mmCIF file of C-alpha atoms in Angstrom:
data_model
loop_
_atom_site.group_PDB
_atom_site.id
_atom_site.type_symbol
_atom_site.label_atom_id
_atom_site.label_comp_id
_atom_site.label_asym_id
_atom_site.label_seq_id
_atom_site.Cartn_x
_atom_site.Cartn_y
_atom_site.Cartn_z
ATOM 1 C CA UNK A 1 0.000 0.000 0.000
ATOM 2 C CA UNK A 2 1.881 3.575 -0.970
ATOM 3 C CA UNK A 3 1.832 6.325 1.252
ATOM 4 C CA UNK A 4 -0.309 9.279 0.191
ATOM 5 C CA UNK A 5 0.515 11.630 2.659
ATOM 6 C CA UNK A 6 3.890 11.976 5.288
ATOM 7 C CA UNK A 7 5.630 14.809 7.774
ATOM 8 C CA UNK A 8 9.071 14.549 8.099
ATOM 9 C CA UNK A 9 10.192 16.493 11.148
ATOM 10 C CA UNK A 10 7.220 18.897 11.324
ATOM 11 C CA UNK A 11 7.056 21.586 13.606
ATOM 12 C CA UNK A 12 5.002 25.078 14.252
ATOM 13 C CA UNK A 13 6.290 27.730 17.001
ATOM 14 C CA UNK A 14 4.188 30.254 18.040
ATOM 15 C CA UNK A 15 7.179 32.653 19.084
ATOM 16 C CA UNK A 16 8.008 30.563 22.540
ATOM 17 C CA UNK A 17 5.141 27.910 22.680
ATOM 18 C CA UNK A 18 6.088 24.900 20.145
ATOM 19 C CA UNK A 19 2.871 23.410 18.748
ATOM 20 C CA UNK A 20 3.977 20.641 17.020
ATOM 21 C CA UNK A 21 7.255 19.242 17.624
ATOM 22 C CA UNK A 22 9.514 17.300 14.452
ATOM 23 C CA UNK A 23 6.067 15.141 14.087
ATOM 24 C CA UNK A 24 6.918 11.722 11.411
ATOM 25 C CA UNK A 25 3.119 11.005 10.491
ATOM 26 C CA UNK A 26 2.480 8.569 6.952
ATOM 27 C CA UNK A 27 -0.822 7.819 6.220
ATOM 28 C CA UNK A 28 -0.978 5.258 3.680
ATOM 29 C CA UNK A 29 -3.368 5.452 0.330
ATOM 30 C CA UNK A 30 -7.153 3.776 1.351
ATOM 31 C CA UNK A 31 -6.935 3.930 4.913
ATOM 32 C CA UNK A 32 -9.305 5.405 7.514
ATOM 33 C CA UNK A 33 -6.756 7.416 10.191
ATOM 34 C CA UNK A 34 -7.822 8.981 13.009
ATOM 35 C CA UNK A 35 -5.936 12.062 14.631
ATOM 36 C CA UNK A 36 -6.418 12.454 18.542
ATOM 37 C CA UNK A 37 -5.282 13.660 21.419
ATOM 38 C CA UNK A 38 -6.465 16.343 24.733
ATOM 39 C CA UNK A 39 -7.278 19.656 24.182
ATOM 40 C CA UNK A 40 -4.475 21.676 23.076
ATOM 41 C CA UNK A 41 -2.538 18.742 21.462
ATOM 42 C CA UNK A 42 -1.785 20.664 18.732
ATOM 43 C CA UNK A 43 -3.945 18.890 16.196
ATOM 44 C CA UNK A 44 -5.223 21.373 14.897
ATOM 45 C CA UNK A 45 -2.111 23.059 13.836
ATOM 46 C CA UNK A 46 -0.968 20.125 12.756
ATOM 47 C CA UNK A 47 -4.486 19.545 10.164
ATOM 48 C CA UNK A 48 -3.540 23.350 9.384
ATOM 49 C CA UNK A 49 0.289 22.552 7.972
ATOM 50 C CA UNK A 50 -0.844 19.908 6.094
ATOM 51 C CA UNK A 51 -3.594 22.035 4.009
ATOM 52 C CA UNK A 52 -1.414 24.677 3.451
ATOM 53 C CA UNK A 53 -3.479 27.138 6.015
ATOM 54 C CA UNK A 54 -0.292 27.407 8.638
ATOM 55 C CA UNK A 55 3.351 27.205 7.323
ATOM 56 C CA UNK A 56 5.102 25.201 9.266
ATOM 57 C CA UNK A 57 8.631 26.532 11.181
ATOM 58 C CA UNK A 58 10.736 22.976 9.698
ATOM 59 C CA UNK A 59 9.985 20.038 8.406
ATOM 60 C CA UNK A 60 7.885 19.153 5.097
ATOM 61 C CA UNK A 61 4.451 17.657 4.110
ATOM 62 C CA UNK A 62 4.643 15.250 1.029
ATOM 63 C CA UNK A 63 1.173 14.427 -0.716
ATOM 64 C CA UNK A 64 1.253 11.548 -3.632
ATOM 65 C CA UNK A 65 4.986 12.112 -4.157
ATOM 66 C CA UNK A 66 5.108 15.656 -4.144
ATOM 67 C CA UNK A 67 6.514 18.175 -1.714
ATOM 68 C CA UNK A 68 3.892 20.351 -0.789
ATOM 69 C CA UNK A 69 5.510 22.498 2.004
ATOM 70 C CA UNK A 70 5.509 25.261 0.042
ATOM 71 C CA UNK A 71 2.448 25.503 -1.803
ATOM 72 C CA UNK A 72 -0.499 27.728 -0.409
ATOM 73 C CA UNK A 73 -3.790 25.590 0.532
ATOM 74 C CA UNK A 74 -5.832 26.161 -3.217
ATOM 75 C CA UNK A 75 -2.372 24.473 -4.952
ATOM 76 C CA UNK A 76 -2.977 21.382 -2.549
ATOM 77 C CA UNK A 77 -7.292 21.404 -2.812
ATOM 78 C CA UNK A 78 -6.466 20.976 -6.264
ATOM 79 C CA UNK A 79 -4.078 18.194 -5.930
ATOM 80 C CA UNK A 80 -6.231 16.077 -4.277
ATOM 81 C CA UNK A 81 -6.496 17.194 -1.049
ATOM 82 C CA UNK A 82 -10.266 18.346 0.589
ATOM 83 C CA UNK A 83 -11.072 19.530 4.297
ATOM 84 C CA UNK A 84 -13.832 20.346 6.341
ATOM 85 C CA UNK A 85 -13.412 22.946 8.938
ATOM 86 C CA UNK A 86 -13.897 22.244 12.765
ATOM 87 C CA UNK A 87 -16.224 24.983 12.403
ATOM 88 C CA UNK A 88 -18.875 25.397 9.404
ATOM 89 C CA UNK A 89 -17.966 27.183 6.479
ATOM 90 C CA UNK A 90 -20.876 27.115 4.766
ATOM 91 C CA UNK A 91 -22.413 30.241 2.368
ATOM 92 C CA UNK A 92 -25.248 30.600 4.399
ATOM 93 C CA UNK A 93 -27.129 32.959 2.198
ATOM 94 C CA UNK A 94 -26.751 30.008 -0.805
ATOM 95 C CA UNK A 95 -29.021 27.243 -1.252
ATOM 96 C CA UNK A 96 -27.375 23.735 -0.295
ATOM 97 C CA UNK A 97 -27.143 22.928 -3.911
ATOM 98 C CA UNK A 98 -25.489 25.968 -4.804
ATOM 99 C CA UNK A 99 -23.077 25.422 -2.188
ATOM 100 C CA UNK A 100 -21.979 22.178 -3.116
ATOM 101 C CA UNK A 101 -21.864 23.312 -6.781
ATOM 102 C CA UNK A 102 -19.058 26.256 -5.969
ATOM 103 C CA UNK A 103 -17.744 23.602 -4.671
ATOM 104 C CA UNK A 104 -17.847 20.771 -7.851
ATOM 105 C CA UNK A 105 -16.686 23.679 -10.054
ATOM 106 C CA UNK A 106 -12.766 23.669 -8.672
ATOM 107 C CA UNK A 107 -12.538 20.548 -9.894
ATOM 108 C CA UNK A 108 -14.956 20.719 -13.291
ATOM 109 C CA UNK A 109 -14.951 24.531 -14.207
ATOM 110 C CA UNK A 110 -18.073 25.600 -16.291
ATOM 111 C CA UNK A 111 -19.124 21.879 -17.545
ATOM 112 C CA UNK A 112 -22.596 22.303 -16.073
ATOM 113 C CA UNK A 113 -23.785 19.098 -16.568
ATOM 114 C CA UNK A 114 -21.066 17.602 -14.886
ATOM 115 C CA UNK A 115 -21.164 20.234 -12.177
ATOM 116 C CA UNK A 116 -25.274 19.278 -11.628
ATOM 117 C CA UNK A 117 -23.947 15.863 -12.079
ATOM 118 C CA UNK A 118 -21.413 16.128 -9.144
ATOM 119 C CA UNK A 119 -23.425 17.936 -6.859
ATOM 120 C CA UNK A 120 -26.392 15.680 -7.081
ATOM 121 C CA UNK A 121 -24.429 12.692 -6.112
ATOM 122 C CA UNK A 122 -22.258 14.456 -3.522
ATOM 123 C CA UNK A 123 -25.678 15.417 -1.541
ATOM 124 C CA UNK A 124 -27.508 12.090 -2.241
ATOM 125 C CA UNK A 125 -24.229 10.764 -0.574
ATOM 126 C CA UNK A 126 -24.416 12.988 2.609
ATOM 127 C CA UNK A 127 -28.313 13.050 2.585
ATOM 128 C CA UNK A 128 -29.149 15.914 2.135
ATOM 129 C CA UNK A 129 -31.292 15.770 -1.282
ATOM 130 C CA UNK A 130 -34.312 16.488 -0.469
ATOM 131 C CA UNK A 131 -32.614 19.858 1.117
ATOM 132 C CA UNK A 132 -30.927 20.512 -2.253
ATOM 133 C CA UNK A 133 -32.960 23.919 -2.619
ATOM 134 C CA UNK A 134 -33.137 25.236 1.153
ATOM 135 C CA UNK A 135 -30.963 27.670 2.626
ATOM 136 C CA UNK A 136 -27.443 26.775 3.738
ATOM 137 C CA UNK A 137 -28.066 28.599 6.822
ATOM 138 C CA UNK A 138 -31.447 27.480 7.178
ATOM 139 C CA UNK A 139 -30.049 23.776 8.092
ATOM 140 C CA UNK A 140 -29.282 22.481 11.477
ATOM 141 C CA UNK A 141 -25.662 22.458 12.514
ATOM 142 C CA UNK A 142 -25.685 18.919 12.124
ATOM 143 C CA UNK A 143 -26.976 19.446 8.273
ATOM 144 C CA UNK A 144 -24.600 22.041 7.553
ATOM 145 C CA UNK A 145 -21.433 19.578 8.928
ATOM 146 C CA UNK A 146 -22.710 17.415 6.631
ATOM 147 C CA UNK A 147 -23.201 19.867 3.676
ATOM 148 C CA UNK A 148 -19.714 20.573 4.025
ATOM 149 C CA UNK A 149 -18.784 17.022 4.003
ATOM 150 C CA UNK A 150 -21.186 17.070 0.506
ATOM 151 C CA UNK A 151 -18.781 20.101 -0.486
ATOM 152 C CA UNK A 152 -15.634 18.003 0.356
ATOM 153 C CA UNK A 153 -16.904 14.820 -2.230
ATOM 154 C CA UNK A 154 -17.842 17.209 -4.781
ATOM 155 C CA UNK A 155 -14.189 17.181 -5.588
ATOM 156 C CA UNK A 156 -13.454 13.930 -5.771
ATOM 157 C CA UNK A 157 -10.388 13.976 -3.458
ATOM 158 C CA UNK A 158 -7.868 11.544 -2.878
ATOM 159 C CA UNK A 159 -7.561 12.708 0.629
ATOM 160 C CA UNK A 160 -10.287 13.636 2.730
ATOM 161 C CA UNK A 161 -9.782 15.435 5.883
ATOM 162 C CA UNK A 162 -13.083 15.849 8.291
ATOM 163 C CA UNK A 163 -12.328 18.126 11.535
ATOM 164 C CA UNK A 164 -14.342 17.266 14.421
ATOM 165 C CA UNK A 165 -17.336 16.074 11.450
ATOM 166 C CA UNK A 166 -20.288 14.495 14.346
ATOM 167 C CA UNK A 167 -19.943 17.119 16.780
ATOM 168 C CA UNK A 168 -23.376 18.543 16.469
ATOM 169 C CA UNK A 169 -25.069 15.221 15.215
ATOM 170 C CA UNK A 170 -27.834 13.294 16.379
ATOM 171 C CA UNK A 171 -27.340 9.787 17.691
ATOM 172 C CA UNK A 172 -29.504 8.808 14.249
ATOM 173 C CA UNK A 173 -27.126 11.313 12.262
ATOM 174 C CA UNK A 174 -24.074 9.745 13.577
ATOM 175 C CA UNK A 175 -25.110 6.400 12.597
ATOM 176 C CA UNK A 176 -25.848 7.499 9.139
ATOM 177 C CA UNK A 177 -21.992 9.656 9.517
ATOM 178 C CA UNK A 178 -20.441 6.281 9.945
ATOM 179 C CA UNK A 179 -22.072 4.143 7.218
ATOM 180 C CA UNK A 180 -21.330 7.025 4.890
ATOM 181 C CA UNK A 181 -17.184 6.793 6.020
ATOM 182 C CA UNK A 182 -17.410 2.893 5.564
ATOM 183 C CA UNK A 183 -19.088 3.938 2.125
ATOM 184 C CA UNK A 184 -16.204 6.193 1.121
ATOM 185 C CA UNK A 185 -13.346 4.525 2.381
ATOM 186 C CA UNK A 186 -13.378 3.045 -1.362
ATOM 187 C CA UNK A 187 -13.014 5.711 -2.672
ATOM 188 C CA UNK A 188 -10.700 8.056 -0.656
ATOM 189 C CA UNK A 189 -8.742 7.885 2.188
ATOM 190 C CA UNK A 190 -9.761 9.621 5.100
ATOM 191 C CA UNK A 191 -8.001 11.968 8.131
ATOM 192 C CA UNK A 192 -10.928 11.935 11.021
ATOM 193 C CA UNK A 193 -9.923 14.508 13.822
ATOM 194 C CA UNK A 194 -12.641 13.201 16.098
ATOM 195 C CA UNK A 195 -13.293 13.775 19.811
ATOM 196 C CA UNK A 196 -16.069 10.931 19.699
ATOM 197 C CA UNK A 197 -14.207 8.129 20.521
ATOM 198 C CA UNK A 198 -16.924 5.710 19.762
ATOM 199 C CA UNK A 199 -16.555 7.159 16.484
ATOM 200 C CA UNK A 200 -13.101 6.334 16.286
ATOM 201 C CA UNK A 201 -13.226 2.788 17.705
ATOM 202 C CA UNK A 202 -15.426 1.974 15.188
ATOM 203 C CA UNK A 203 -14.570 3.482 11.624
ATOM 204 C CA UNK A 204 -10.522 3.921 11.630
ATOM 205 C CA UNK A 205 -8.136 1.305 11.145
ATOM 206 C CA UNK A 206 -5.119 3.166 12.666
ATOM 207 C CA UNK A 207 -5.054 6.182 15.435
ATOM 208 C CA UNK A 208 -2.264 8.577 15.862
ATOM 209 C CA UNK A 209 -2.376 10.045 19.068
ATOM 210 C CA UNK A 210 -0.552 13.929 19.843
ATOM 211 C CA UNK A 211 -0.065 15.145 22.776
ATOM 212 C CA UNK A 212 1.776 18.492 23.735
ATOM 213 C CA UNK A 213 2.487 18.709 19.987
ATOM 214 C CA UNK A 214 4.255 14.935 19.702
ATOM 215 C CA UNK A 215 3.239 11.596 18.555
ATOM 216 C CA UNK A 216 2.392 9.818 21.610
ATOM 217 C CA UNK A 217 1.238 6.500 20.320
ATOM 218 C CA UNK A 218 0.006 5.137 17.003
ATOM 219 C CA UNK A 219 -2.017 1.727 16.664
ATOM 220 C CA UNK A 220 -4.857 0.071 15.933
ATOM 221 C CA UNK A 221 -7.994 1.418 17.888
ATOM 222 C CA UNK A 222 -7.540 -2.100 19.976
ATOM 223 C CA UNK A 223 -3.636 -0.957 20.679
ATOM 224 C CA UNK A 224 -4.337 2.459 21.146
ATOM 225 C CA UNK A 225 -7.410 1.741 24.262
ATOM 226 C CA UNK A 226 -5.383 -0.586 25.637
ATOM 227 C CA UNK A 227 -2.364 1.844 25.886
ATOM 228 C CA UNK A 228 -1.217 3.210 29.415
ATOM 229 C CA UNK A 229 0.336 6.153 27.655
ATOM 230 C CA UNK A 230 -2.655 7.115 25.985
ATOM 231 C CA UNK A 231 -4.699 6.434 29.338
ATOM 232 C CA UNK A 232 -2.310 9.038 31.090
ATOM 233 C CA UNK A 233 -2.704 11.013 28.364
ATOM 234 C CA UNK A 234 -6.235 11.604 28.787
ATOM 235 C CA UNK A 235 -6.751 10.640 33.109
ATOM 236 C CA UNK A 236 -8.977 13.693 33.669
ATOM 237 C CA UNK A 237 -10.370 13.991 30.465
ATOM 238 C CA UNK A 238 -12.913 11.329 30.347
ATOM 239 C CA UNK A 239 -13.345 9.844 27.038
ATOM 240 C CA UNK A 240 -12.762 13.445 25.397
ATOM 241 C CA UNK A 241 -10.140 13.263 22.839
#
């Protein structure tokens, strides 16, 4: 199985505070990953170097071959590479379809059949068809997580990166979240930054853990629960990753 994406050395300072220290993270084509770790872990910085929305202070990000360190997040969307924000980015004042058909049109320009054709699959996918013509910011923050998720397949990406995607969901909606990721995972691989850890039990083959910007552990959801580290990691947290 090739690797699709890998840090060598990454690292982000924030003048004194270190974020992410020299982090070695490959994430091979077709897998589900999941990205955890406590509060302040510095995952999110770490999603944030790897789209191109942070530069990073050393190290590199490689995607399909390629060294991407340098290219600004646009260069890397249209490489391959999609992500949905921890917090919705929808076009609220946009119908749903419209939304998802900005989206379709990075990828297909001004083919609008194939644009109509994209966006009708990518919200038949998510659910969301029979919402095609409502208001973006008329859904529920559950619907628009999903929309952007809708926004994220309309460009066919090899990589897939969903920040924090079932906070907001329904225990119904999260069951219909995780037979859509076992749906996909045939089609792209996935990056799941996910504080549900059901969630990540469940759908990812292999979890990376961070912790005060470092790889703590990395393993198979079975390894990773049964780790001390990772139990340390999180003694006060609960189950909140």
């Amino acid at each position: 199985m090739s690797t699709l994406l890998s840090t060598r050395a990454l690292s982000k300072r924030f003048g004194g505070l270190t974020a992410v220290h020299e982090v070695d993270f490959d994430l091979p084509e077709g897998e589900i990953r999941a990205l955890i770790g406590p509060n302040g872990a510095g995952k999110t910085t770490f999603v944030s170097m790897l789209i191109g929305r942070v530069a990073p202070s050393a190290g590199a990000v490689v995607f399909d071959g390629q060294d991407v360190t340098g290219l600004p997040a646009h260069s890397r969307v249209a490489l391959g590479m999609a992500y949905t924000f921890q917090i919705t980015s929808v076009f609220a004042r946009l119908a749903v379809a419209e939304n998802v058909a900005l989206a379709a049109r990075r990828r297909l320009g001004r083919d609008r059949a194939a644009v109509r054709e994209a966006t009708a699959r990518a919200l038949d996918r998510v659910g969301l068809s029979d919402r095609s013509g409502a208001l973006a910011g008329d859904l529920s923050y559950g619907h628009q997580r999903l929309l952007e998720v809708a926004m994220g397949l309309a460009q066919r990406p090899r990589l897939l990166i969903l920040d924090e995607p079932t906070q907001g969901l329904s225990d119904s909606e999260i069951a219909a979240f995780k037979a859509l990721i076992r749906g996909l995972a045939a089609e792209t691989t996935i990056l799941l930054i996910e504080h549900n850890m059901a969630v990540v039990m469940e759908l990812a083959d292999t979890v990376t853990v961070l912790n005060f910007g470092e790889v703590l552990a990395e393993g198979t959801p079975a390894e990773i629960h049964a780790s001390a580290a990772v139990q340390a990691a999180y003694l006060g947290t609960g189950a909140d990753a």
